[in-house]
Short mmCIF file of C-alpha atoms in Angstrom, two decimals:
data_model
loop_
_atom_site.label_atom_id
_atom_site.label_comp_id
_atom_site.label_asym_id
_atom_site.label_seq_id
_atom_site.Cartn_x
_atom_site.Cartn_y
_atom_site.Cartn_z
CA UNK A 1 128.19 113.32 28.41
CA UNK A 2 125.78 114.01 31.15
CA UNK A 3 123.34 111.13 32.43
CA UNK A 4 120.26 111.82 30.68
CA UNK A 5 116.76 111.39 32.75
CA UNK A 6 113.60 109.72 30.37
CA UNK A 7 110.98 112.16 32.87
CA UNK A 8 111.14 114.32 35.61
CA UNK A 9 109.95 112.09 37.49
CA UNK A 10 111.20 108.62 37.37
CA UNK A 11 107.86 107.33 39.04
CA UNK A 12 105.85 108.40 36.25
CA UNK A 13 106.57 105.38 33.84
CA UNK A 14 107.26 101.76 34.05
CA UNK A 15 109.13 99.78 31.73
CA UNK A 16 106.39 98.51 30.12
CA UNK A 17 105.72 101.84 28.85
CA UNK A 18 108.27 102.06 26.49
CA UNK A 19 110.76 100.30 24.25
CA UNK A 20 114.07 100.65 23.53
CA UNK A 21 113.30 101.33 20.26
CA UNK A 22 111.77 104.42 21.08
CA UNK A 23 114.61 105.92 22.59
CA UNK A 24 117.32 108.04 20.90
CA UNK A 25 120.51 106.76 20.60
CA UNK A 26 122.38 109.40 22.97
CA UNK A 27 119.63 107.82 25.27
CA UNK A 28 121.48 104.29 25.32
CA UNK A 29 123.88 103.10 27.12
CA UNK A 30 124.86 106.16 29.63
CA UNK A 31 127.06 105.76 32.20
CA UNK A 32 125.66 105.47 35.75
CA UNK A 33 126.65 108.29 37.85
CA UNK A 34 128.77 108.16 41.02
CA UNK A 35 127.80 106.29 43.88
CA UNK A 36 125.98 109.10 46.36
CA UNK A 37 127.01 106.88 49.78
CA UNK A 38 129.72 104.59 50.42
CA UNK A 39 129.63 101.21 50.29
CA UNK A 40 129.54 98.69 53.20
CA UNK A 41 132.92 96.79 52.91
CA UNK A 42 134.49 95.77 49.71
CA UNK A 43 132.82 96.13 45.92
CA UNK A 44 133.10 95.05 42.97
CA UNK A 45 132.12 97.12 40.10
CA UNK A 46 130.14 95.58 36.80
CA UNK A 47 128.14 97.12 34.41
CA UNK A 48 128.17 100.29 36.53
CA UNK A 49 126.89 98.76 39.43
CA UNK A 50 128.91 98.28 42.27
CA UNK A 51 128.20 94.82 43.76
CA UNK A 52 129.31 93.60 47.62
CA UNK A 53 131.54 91.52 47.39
CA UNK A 54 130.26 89.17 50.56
CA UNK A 55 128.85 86.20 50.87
CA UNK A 56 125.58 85.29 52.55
CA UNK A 57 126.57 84.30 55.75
CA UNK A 58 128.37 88.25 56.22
CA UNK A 59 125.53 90.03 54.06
CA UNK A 60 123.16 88.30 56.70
CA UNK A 61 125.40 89.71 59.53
CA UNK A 62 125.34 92.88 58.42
CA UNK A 63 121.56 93.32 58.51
CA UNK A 64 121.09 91.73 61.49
CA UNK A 65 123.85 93.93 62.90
CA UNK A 66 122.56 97.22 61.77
CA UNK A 67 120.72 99.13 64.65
CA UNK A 68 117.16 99.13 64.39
CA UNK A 69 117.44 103.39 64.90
CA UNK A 70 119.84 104.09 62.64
CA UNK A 71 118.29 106.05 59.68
CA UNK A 72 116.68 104.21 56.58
CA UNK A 73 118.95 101.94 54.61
CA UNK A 74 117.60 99.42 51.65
CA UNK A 75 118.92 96.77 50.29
CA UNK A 76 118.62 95.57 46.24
CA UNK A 77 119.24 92.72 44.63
CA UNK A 78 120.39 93.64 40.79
CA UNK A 79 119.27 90.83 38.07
CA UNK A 80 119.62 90.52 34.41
CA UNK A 81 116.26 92.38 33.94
CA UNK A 82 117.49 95.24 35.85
CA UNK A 83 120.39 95.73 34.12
CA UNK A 84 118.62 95.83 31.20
CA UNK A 85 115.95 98.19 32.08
CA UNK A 86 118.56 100.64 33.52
CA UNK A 87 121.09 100.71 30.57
CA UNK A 88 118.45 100.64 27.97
CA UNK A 89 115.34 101.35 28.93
CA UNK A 90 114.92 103.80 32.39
CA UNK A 91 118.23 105.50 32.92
CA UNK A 92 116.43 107.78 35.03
CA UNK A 93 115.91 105.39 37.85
CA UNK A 94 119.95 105.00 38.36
CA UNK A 95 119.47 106.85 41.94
CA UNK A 96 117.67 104.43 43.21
CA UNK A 97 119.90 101.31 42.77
CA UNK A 98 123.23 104.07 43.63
CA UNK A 99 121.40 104.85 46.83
CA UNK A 100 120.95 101.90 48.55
CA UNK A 101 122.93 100.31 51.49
CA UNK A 102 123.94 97.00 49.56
CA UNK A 103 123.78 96.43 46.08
CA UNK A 104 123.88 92.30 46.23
CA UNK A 105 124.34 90.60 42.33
CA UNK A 106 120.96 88.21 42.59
CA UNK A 107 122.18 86.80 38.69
CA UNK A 108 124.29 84.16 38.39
CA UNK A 109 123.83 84.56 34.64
CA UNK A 110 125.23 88.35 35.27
CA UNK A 111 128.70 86.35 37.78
CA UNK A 112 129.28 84.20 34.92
CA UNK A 113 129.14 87.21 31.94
CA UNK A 114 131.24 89.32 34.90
CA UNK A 115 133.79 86.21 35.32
CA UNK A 116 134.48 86.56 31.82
CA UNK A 117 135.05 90.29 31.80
CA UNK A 118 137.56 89.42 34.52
CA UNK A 119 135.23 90.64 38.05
CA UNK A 120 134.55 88.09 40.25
CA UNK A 121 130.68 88.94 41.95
CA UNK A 122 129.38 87.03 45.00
CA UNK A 123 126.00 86.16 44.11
CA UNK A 124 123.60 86.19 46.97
CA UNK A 125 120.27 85.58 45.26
CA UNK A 126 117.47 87.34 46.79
CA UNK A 127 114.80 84.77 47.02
CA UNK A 128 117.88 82.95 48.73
CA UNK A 129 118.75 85.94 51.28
CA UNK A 130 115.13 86.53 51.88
CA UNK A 131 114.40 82.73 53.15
CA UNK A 132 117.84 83.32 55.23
CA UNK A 133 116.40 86.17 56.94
CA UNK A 134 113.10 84.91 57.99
CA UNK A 135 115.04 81.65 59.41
CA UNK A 136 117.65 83.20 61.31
CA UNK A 137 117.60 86.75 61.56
CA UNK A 138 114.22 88.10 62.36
CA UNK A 139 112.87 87.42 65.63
CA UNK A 140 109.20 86.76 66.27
CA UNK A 141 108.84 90.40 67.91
CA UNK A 142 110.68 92.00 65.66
CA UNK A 143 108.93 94.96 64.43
CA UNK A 144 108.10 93.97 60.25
CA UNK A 145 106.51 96.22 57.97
CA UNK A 146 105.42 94.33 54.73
CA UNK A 147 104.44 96.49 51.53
CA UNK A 148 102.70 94.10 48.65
CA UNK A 149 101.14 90.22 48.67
CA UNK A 150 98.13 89.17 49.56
CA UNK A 151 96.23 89.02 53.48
CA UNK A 152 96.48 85.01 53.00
CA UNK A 153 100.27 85.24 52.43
CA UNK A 154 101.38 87.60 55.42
CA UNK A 155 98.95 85.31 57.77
CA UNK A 156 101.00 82.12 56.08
CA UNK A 157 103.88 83.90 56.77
CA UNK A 158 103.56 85.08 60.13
CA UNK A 159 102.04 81.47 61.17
CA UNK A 160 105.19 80.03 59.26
CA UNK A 161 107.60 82.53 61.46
CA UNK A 162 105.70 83.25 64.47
CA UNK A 163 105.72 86.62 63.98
CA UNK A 164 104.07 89.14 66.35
CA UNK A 165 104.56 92.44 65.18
CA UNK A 166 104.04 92.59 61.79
CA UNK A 167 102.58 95.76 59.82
CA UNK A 168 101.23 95.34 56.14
CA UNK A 169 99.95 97.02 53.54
CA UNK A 170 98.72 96.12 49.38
CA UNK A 171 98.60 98.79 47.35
CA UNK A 172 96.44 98.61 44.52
CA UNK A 173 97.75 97.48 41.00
CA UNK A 174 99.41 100.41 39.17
CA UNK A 175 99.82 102.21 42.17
CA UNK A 176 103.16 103.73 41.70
CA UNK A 177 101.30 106.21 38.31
CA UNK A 178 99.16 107.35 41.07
CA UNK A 179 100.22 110.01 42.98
CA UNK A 180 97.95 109.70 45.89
CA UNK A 181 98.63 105.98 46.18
CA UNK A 182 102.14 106.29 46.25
CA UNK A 183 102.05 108.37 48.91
CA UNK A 184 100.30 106.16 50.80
CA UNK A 185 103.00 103.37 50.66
CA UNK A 186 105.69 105.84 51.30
CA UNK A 187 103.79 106.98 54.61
CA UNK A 188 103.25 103.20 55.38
CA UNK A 189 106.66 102.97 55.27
CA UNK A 190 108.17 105.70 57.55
CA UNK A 191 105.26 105.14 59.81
CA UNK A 192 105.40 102.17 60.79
CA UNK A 193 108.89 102.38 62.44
CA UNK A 194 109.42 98.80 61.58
CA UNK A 195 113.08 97.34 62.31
CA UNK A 196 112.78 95.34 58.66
CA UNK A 197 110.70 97.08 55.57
CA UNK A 198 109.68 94.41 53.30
CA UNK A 199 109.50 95.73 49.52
CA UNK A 200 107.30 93.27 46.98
CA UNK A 201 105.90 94.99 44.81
CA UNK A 202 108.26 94.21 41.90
CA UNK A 203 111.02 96.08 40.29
CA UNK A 204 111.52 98.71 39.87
CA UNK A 205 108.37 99.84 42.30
CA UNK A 206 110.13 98.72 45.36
CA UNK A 207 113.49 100.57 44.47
CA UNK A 208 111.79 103.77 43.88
CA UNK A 209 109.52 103.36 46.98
CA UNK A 210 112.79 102.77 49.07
CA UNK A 211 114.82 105.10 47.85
CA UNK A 212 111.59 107.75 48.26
CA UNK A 213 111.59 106.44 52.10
CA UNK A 214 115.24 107.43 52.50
CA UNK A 215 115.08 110.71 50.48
CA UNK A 216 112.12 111.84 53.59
CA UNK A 217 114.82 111.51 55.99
CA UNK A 218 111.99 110.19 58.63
CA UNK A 219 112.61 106.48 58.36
CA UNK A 220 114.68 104.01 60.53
CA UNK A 221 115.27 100.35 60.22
CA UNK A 222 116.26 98.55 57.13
CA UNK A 223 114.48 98.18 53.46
CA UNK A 224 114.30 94.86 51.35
CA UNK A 225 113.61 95.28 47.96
CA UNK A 226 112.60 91.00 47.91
CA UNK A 227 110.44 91.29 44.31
CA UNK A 228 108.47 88.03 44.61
CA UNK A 229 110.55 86.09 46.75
CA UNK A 230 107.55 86.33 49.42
CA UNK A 231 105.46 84.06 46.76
CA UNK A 232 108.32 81.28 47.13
CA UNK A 233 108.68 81.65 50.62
CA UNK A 234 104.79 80.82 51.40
CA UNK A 235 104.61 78.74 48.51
CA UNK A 236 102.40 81.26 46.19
CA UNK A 237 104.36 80.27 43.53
CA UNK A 238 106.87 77.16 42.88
CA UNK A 239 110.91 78.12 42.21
CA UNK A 240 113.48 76.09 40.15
CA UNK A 241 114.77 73.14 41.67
CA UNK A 242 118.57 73.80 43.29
CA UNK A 243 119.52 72.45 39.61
CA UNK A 244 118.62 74.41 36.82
CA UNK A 245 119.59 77.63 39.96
CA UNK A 246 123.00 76.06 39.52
CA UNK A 247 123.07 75.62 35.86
CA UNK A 248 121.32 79.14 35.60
CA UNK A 249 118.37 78.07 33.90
CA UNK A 250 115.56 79.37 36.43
CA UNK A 251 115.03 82.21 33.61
CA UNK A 252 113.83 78.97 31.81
CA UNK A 253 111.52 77.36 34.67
CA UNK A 254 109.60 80.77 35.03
CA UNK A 255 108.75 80.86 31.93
CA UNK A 256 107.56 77.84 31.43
CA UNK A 257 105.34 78.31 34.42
CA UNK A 258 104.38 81.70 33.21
CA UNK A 259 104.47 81.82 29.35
CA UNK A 260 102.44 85.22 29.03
CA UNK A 261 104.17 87.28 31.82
CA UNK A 262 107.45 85.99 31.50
CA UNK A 263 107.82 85.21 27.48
CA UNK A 264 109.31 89.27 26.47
CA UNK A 265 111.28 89.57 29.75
CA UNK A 266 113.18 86.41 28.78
CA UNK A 267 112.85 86.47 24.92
CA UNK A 268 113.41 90.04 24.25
CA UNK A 269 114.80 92.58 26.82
CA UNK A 270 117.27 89.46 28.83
CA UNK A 271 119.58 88.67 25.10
CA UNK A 272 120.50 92.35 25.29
CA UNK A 273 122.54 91.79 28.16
CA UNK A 274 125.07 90.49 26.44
CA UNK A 275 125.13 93.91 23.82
CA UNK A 276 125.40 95.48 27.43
CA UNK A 277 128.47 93.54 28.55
CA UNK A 278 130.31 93.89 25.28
CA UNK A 279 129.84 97.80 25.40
CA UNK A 280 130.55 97.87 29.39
CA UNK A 281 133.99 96.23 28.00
CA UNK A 282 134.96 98.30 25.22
CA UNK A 283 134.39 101.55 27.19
CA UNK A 284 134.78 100.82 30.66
#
């Protein structure tokens, strides 16, 4: 069977807009369709993602290897909620996660469910990789372009860094149904010619945007689809202490800091990972 697309255009609709429960069953549970590059180094394939298999130290390596002129690349950082949304929810936005340069497992929820299925993932979470990368691997005149948060964050941040050359733009809130406004962020994007795109504007905004960037063919440098890990970083919002990370109980600490935002993310779409995994099994 074919991989079926929700809309011709997979920027049209967010996951909000529609349940599960509204889809037909030959909707559910499609397989993803072959990767369209090849992957950097070795993979691991899970739930029809196909995870790098490296560690931290080498995924940080490999970005701040990459030369700054070599055409647009992105980066994404696959959690349980993406999963979800992608097998049950938006198949249609599969071409954006099979797109991108490195596909880095940001779950360890997903590593553990994967462990028991018999794939060992590296999990590099990206609030984790994004920290790394302002520490050690961007340089104060690198050339940043920074898509999403607030004025007083990218000041915090660049103060915090001593960045130089940094680019940024906010789009407005439901930008990505607009057409106009979309464009605009893509243009920021490719114009700005930065060395490091920074993507956080949630998912999956930031993995269409980036894999719209690549698709013009007109962009260098490197894309980071970092969701809110800019909020940690400058202290916008608090993360799970190194604890409940390791006992894989942040879903928990978010929401209990954000009830309202957090509660059907957590409470409804996240259990139906594990319907996921058990079909993944059975059929992969």
């Amino acid at each position: 069977m074919g991989h079926a697309r929700l809309d011709p255009d997979p920027t049209c609709l967010s996951s909000a807009d529609i349940s599960t429960d509204q889809l037909p069953t030959e909707w559910r549970f499609q397989p993803a369709p072959p990767p369209a590059t090849s992957a950097v180094g070795e993979t691991a394939r899970f739930l029809d993602f196909d995870f790098q298999q490296s560690d931290a130290a080498a995924v940080l390596q490999k970005i701040g290897t990459r030369g700054p002129d070599l055409p647009f690349a992105y980066v994404v950082t696959p959690n349980v909620d993406h999963v979800v949304r992608l097998e049950r929810i938006r198949s249609d936005l599969w071409p954006a996660y099979r797109r991108a340069w490195l596909t880095l497992c940001d779950s360890r929820i997903l590593a553990r469910l994967a462990d028991k299925a018999g794939v060992r993932l590296s999990v590099v979470p990206g609030s984790d990789l994004t920290a790394a990368l302002f520490d050690t691997v961007i340089a104060p005149n690198d050339k940043v372009a920074i898509l999403g948060g607030s004025p007083a964050m990218i000041a915090e941040l660049c103060r915090r860094y001593g960045l130089r050359n940094v680019q940024h733009f906010n789009p407005p809130m439901g930008f990505i149904h607009d057409a106009h406004q979309r464009s605009r962020a893509i243009s920021f994007l490719i114009e700005a010619h930065a060395r490091y795109s920074v993507l956080a504007v949630g998912s999956p905004q930031q993995e269409i945007l980036a894999w719209k960037v690549q698709a013009s063919g007109a962009a260098t440098g490197i894309g980071l689809c970092v969701g809110a890990s800019l909020d940690f970083l400058c202290s916008e919002k608090t993360r799970a202490p190194r604890m409940l990370q390791k006992l894989s109980l942040e879903w928990l600490f978010r929401l209990v800091q954000e009830p309202r935002r957090m509660w059907r993310r957590y409470l409804v779409d996240g259990p139906q990972i594990f319907a996921i995994v058990q079909h993944w099994r059975r059929t992969a």
